[in-house]
Amino acid sequence: MWASPADAIARGIGMVHQHFMLAGPYSALDNILLGAEPVRRCVIERRAARRRLEALASQYGLPVEWDSPIEELPVGVQQRVEILKLLYRNAQILIRNEPTAVLTPQETKGLSRTSRSCAPRARRSSW
């Protein structure tokens, strides 16, 4: 068992809660970096973090307006930020608590497409 959420993340397991764990006045980028800031010589390397996040967002089809305050983003985008926060922390398994409960029908379809694109492709058996 895990002692804390950080312990689970360290083991590659993250949870996307129905009620998001985001800080209202901060940007999408800041919400992802909070608690996992890449630091080099006492300076947060925001450019490197942003490049990595842009690559993750592109890879998984999760576009985000990085500089927008999180509270101004639609709920579906806030959920993307939660997912990217876990991917940024190298989670390999994402547990989603009622992932569509707060989404519009269009956002639900988008989440389903994203989920399918994130799932590993099944290998065909040769027998």
JSON list of C-alpha atoms in Angstrom, two decimals:
[
{"chain": "A", "resi": 1, "resn": "MET", "atom": "CA", "xyz": [0.00, 0.00, 0.00]},
{"chain": "A", "resi": 2, "resn": "TRP", "atom": "CA", "xyz": [1.01, 3.61, -0.41]},
{"chain": "A", "resi": 3, "resn": "ALA", "atom": "CA", "xyz": [1.59, 6.07, 2.41]},
{"chain": "A", "resi": 4, "resn": "SER", "atom": "CA", "xyz": [0.55, 9.12, 0.38]},
{"chain": "A", "resi": 5, "resn": "PRO", "atom": "CA", "xyz": [-0.41, 10.28, -3.13]},
{"chain": "A", "resi": 6, "resn": "ALA", "atom": "CA", "xyz": [3.25, 11.25, -3.68]},
{"chain": "A", "resi": 7, "resn": "ASP", "atom": "CA", "xyz": [4.24, 7.68, -2.81]},
{"chain": "A", "resi": 8, "resn": "ALA", "atom": "CA", "xyz": [1.79, 6.30, -5.40]},
{"chain": "A", "resi": 9, "resn": "ILE", "atom": "CA", "xyz": [3.06, 8.75, -8.04]},
{"chain": "A", "resi": 10, "resn": "ALA", "atom": "CA", "xyz": [6.65, 7.71, -7.26]},
{"chain": "A", "resi": 11, "resn": "ARG", "atom": "CA", "xyz": [5.53, 4.17, -8.10]},
{"chain": "A", "resi": 12, "resn": "GLY", "atom": "CA", "xyz": [3.93, 5.29, -11.38]},
{"chain": "A", "resi": 13, "resn": "ILE", "atom": "CA", "xyz": [0.27, 5.44, -10.32]},
{"chain": "A", "resi": 14, "resn": "GLY", "atom": "CA", "xyz": [-1.77, 8.65, -10.39]},
{"chain": "A", "resi": 15, "resn": "MET", "atom": "CA", "xyz": [-5.40, 9.54, -9.78]},
{"chain": "A", "resi": 16, "resn": "VAL", "atom": "CA", "xyz": [-7.53, 12.08, -11.63]},
{"chain": "A", "resi": 17, "resn": "HIS", "atom": "CA", "xyz": [-10.18, 13.07, -9.11]},
{"chain": "A", "resi": 18, "resn": "GLN", "atom": "CA", "xyz": [-13.73, 14.07, -10.01]},
{"chain": "A", "resi": 19, "resn": "HIS", "atom": "CA", "xyz": [-13.13, 17.33, -8.16]},
{"chain": "A", "resi": 20, "resn": "PHE", "atom": "CA", "xyz": [-9.91, 18.67, -9.57]},
{"chain": "A", "resi": 21, "resn": "MET", "atom": "CA", "xyz": [-6.91, 19.49, -7.40]},
{"chain": "A", "resi": 22, "resn": "LEU", "atom": "CA", "xyz": [-6.04, 22.80, -9.08]},
{"chain": "A", "resi": 23, "resn": "ALA", "atom": "CA", "xyz": [-5.11, 26.23, -7.71]},
{"chain": "A", "resi": 24, "resn": "GLY", "atom": "CA", "xyz": [-7.55, 28.81, -9.10]},
{"chain": "A", "resi": 25, "resn": "PRO", "atom": "CA", "xyz": [-5.53, 31.95, -9.69]},
{"chain": "A", "resi": 26, "resn": "TYR", "atom": "CA", "xyz": [-2.51, 30.19, -11.22]},
{"chain": "A", "resi": 27, "resn": "SER", "atom": "CA", "xyz": [-1.91, 29.33, -14.86]},
{"chain": "A", "resi": 28, "resn": "ALA", "atom": "CA", "xyz": [-2.29, 25.85, -16.31]},
{"chain": "A", "resi": 29, "resn": "LEU", "atom": "CA", "xyz": [1.50, 25.61, -16.50]},
{"chain": "A", "resi": 30, "resn": "ASP", "atom": "CA", "xyz": [1.95, 26.65, -12.86]},
{"chain": "A", "resi": 31, "resn": "ASN", "atom": "CA", "xyz": [-0.66, 24.14, -11.73]},
{"chain": "A", "resi": 32, "resn": "ILE", "atom": "CA", "xyz": [1.25, 21.31, -13.38]},
{"chain": "A", "resi": 33, "resn": "LEU", "atom": "CA", "xyz": [4.64, 22.43, -12.07]},
{"chain": "A", "resi": 34, "resn": "LEU", "atom": "CA", "xyz": [3.46, 23.10, -8.51]},
{"chain": "A", "resi": 35, "resn": "GLY", "atom": "CA", "xyz": [5.33, 20.64, -6.32]},
{"chain": "A", "resi": 36, "resn": "ALA", "atom": "CA", "xyz": [7.39, 19.25, -9.21]},
{"chain": "A", "resi": 37, "resn": "GLU", "atom": "CA", "xyz": [9.30, 22.33, -10.32]},
{"chain": "A", "resi": 38, "resn": "PRO", "atom": "CA", "xyz": [12.44, 21.51, -12.31]},
{"chain": "A", "resi": 39, "resn": "VAL", "atom": "CA", "xyz": [15.20, 23.44, -10.53]},
{"chain": "A", "resi": 40, "resn": "ARG", "atom": "CA", "xyz": [18.77, 24.02, -11.65]},
{"chain": "A", "resi": 41, "resn": "ARG", "atom": "CA", "xyz": [21.08, 26.20, -9.59]},
{"chain": "A", "resi": 42, "resn": "CYS", "atom": "CA", "xyz": [18.16, 27.52, -7.52]},
{"chain": "A", "resi": 43, "resn": "VAL", "atom": "CA", "xyz": [16.25, 28.66, -10.63]},
{"chain": "A", "resi": 44, "resn": "ILE", "atom": "CA", "xyz": [13.04, 27.04, -11.87]},
{"chain": "A", "resi": 45, "resn": "GLU", "atom": "CA", "xyz": [13.56, 25.90, -15.45]},
{"chain": "A", "resi": 46, "resn": "ARG", "atom": "CA", "xyz": [10.16, 26.93, -16.79]},
{"chain": "A", "resi": 47, "resn": "ARG", "atom": "CA", "xyz": [11.18, 26.86, -20.47]},
{"chain": "A", "resi": 48, "resn": "ALA", "atom": "CA", "xyz": [12.42, 23.27, -20.26]},
{"chain": "A", "resi": 49, "resn": "ALA", "atom": "CA", "xyz": [9.30, 22.23, -18.36]},
{"chain": "A", "resi": 50, "resn": "ARG", "atom": "CA", "xyz": [7.05, 23.93, -20.89]},
{"chain": "A", "resi": 51, "resn": "ARG", "atom": "CA", "xyz": [8.83, 22.23, -23.81]},
{"chain": "A", "resi": 52, "resn": "ARG", "atom": "CA", "xyz": [8.39, 18.85, -22.12]},
{"chain": "A", "resi": 53, "resn": "LEU", "atom": "CA", "xyz": [4.72, 19.56, -21.44]},
{"chain": "A", "resi": 54, "resn": "GLU", "atom": "CA", "xyz": [4.11, 20.74, -24.99]},
{"chain": "A", "resi": 55, "resn": "ALA", "atom": "CA", "xyz": [5.61, 17.46, -26.22]},
{"chain": "A", "resi": 56, "resn": "LEU", "atom": "CA", "xyz": [3.37, 15.45, -23.85]},
{"chain": "A", "resi": 57, "resn": "ALA", "atom": "CA", "xyz": [0.30, 17.46, -24.85]},
{"chain": "A", "resi": 58, "resn": "SER", "atom": "CA", "xyz": [1.05, 16.88, -28.52]},
{"chain": "A", "resi": 59, "resn": "GLN", "atom": "CA", "xyz": [1.82, 13.18, -28.03]},
{"chain": "A", "resi": 60, "resn": "TYR", "atom": "CA", "xyz": [-1.46, 12.51, -26.22]},
{"chain": "A", "resi": 61, "resn": "GLY", "atom": "CA", "xyz": [-3.68, 15.00, -28.03]},
{"chain": "A", "resi": 62, "resn": "LEU", "atom": "CA", "xyz": [-4.27, 17.15, -24.94]},
{"chain": "A", "resi": 63, "resn": "PRO", "atom": "CA", "xyz": [-4.00, 20.80, -26.04]},
{"chain": "A", "resi": 64, "resn": "VAL", "atom": "CA", "xyz": [-3.86, 23.39, -23.25]},
{"chain": "A", "resi": 65, "resn": "GLU", "atom": "CA", "xyz": [-3.50, 27.16, -23.11]},
{"chain": "A", "resi": 66, "resn": "TRP", "atom": "CA", "xyz": [-0.50, 27.15, -20.74]},
{"chain": "A", "resi": 67, "resn": "ASP", "atom": "CA", "xyz": [-0.63, 30.79, -19.64]},
{"chain": "A", "resi": 68, "resn": "SER", "atom": "CA", "xyz": [-4.38, 31.04, -18.99]},
{"chain": "A", "resi": 69, "resn": "PRO", "atom": "CA", "xyz": [-5.55, 31.11, -15.37]},
{"chain": "A", "resi": 70, "resn": "ILE", "atom": "CA", "xyz": [-6.92, 27.66, -14.61]},
{"chain": "A", "resi": 71, "resn": "GLU", "atom": "CA", "xyz": [-10.22, 29.08, -13.38]},
{"chain": "A", "resi": 72, "resn": "GLU", "atom": "CA", "xyz": [-10.85, 30.63, -16.82]},
{"chain": "A", "resi": 73, "resn": "LEU", "atom": "CA", "xyz": [-10.41, 27.35, -18.70]},
{"chain": "A", "resi": 74, "resn": "PRO", "atom": "CA", "xyz": [-13.35, 25.06, -19.54]},
{"chain": "A", "resi": 75, "resn": "VAL", "atom": "CA", "xyz": [-13.82, 22.02, -17.31]},
{"chain": "A", "resi": 76, "resn": "GLY", "atom": "CA", "xyz": [-12.64, 19.68, -20.08]},
{"chain": "A", "resi": 77, "resn": "VAL", "atom": "CA", "xyz": [-9.35, 21.57, -20.38]},
{"chain": "A", "resi": 78, "resn": "GLN", "atom": "CA", "xyz": [-8.95, 21.55, -16.59]},
{"chain": "A", "resi": 79, "resn": "GLN", "atom": "CA", "xyz": [-9.25, 17.76, -16.75]},
{"chain": "A", "resi": 80, "resn": "ARG", "atom": "CA", "xyz": [-6.53, 17.70, -19.42]},
{"chain": "A", "resi": 81, "resn": "VAL", "atom": "CA", "xyz": [-4.33, 19.71, -17.05]},
{"chain": "A", "resi": 82, "resn": "GLU", "atom": "CA", "xyz": [-4.93, 17.11, -14.31]},
{"chain": "A", "resi": 83, "resn": "ILE", "atom": "CA", "xyz": [-3.98, 14.30, -16.72]},
{"chain": "A", "resi": 84, "resn": "LEU", "atom": "CA", "xyz": [-0.89, 16.17, -17.94]},
{"chain": "A", "resi": 85, "resn": "LYS", "atom": "CA", "xyz": [0.12, 16.83, -14.33]},
{"chain": "A", "resi": 86, "resn": "LEU", "atom": "CA", "xyz": [0.29, 13.07, -13.76]},
{"chain": "A", "resi": 87, "resn": "LEU", "atom": "CA", "xyz": [2.01, 12.34, -17.07]},
{"chain": "A", "resi": 88, "resn": "TYR", "atom": "CA", "xyz": [4.58, 15.05, -16.27]},
{"chain": "A", "resi": 89, "resn": "ARG", "atom": "CA", "xyz": [5.30, 13.19, -13.02]},
{"chain": "A", "resi": 90, "resn": "ASN", "atom": "CA", "xyz": [5.82, 9.98, -15.05]},
{"chain": "A", "resi": 91, "resn": "ALA", "atom": "CA", "xyz": [2.65, 8.17, -13.98]},
{"chain": "A", "resi": 92, "resn": "GLN", "atom": "CA", "xyz": [2.21, 5.01, -16.03]},
{"chain": "A", "resi": 93, "resn": "ILE", "atom": "CA", "xyz": [-1.25, 4.14, -14.68]},
{"chain": "A", "resi": 94, "resn": "LEU", "atom": "CA", "xyz": [-4.02, 6.74, -14.43]},
{"chain": "A", "resi": 95, "resn": "ILE", "atom": "CA", "xyz": [-7.03, 6.03, -12.24]},
{"chain": "A", "resi": 96, "resn": "ARG", "atom": "CA", "xyz": [-9.97, 8.28, -13.12]},
{"chain": "A", "resi": 97, "resn": "ASN", "atom": "CA", "xyz": [-12.79, 8.86, -10.64]},
{"chain": "A", "resi": 98, "resn": "GLU", "atom": "CA", "xyz": [-16.00, 9.39, -12.64]},
{"chain": "A", "resi": 99, "resn": "PRO", "atom": "CA", "xyz": [-14.09, 11.03, -15.51]},
{"chain": "A", "resi": 100, "resn": "THR", "atom": "CA", "xyz": [-17.14, 12.21, -17.42]},
{"chain": "A", "resi": 101, "resn": "ALA", "atom": "CA", "xyz": [-19.27, 13.43, -14.50]},
{"chain": "A", "resi": 102, "resn": "VAL", "atom": "CA", "xyz": [-18.37, 17.10, -15.01]},
{"chain": "A", "resi": 103, "resn": "LEU", "atom": "CA", "xyz": [-17.93, 17.07, -18.80]},
{"chain": "A", "resi": 104, "resn": "THR", "atom": "CA", "xyz": [-20.19, 18.17, -21.63]},
{"chain": "A", "resi": 105, "resn": "PRO", "atom": "CA", "xyz": [-21.13, 15.52, -24.24]},
{"chain": "A", "resi": 106, "resn": "GLN", "atom": "CA", "xyz": [-18.49, 16.98, -26.63]},
{"chain": "A", "resi": 107, "resn": "GLU", "atom": "CA", "xyz": [-15.81, 16.87, -23.92]},
{"chain": "A", "resi": 108, "resn": "THR", "atom": "CA", "xyz": [-16.81, 13.28, -23.09]},
{"chain": "A", "resi": 109, "resn": "LYS", "atom": "CA", "xyz": [-16.28, 12.27, -26.73]},
{"chain": "A", "resi": 110, "resn": "GLY", "atom": "CA", "xyz": [-12.91, 14.03, -26.74]},
{"chain": "A", "resi": 111, "resn": "LEU", "atom": "CA", "xyz": [-11.86, 12.25, -23.54]},
{"chain": "A", "resi": 112, "resn": "SER", "atom": "CA", "xyz": [-12.87, 8.90, -25.05]},
{"chain": "A", "resi": 113, "resn": "ARG", "atom": "CA", "xyz": [-10.76, 9.60, -28.16]},
{"chain": "A", "resi": 114, "resn": "THR", "atom": "CA", "xyz": [-7.81, 10.63, -26.00]},
{"chain": "A", "resi": 115, "resn": "SER", "atom": "CA", "xyz": [-8.15, 7.54, -23.79]},
{"chain": "A", "resi": 116, "resn": "ARG", "atom": "CA", "xyz": [-8.11, 5.27, -26.81]},
{"chain": "A", "resi": 117, "resn": "SER", "atom": "CA", "xyz": [-5.04, 7.02, -28.21]},
{"chain": "A", "resi": 118, "resn": "CYS", "atom": "CA", "xyz": [-3.20, 6.67, -24.88]},
{"chain": "A", "resi": 119, "resn": "ALA", "atom": "CA", "xyz": [-3.91, 2.95, -24.48]},
{"chain": "A", "resi": 120, "resn": "PRO", "atom": "CA", "xyz": [-1.11, 0.65, -25.59]},
{"chain": "A", "resi": 121, "resn": "ARG", "atom": "CA", "xyz": [-1.81, -1.20, -28.80]},
{"chain": "A", "resi": 122, "resn": "ALA", "atom": "CA", "xyz": [-2.57, -4.87, -28.24]},
{"chain": "A", "resi": 123, "resn": "ARG", "atom": "CA", "xyz": [-0.14, -7.18, -29.93]},
{"chain": "A", "resi": 124, "resn": "ARG", "atom": "CA", "xyz": [-1.52, -9.85, -32.20]},
{"chain": "A", "resi": 125, "resn": "SER", "atom": "CA", "xyz": [-0.68, -13.39, -31.33]},
{"chain": "A", "resi": 126, "resn": "SER", "atom": "CA", "xyz": [1.15, -15.42, -33.96]},
{"chain": "A", "resi": 127, "resn": "TRP", "atom": "CA", "xyz": [-0.81, -18.57, -33.13]}
]
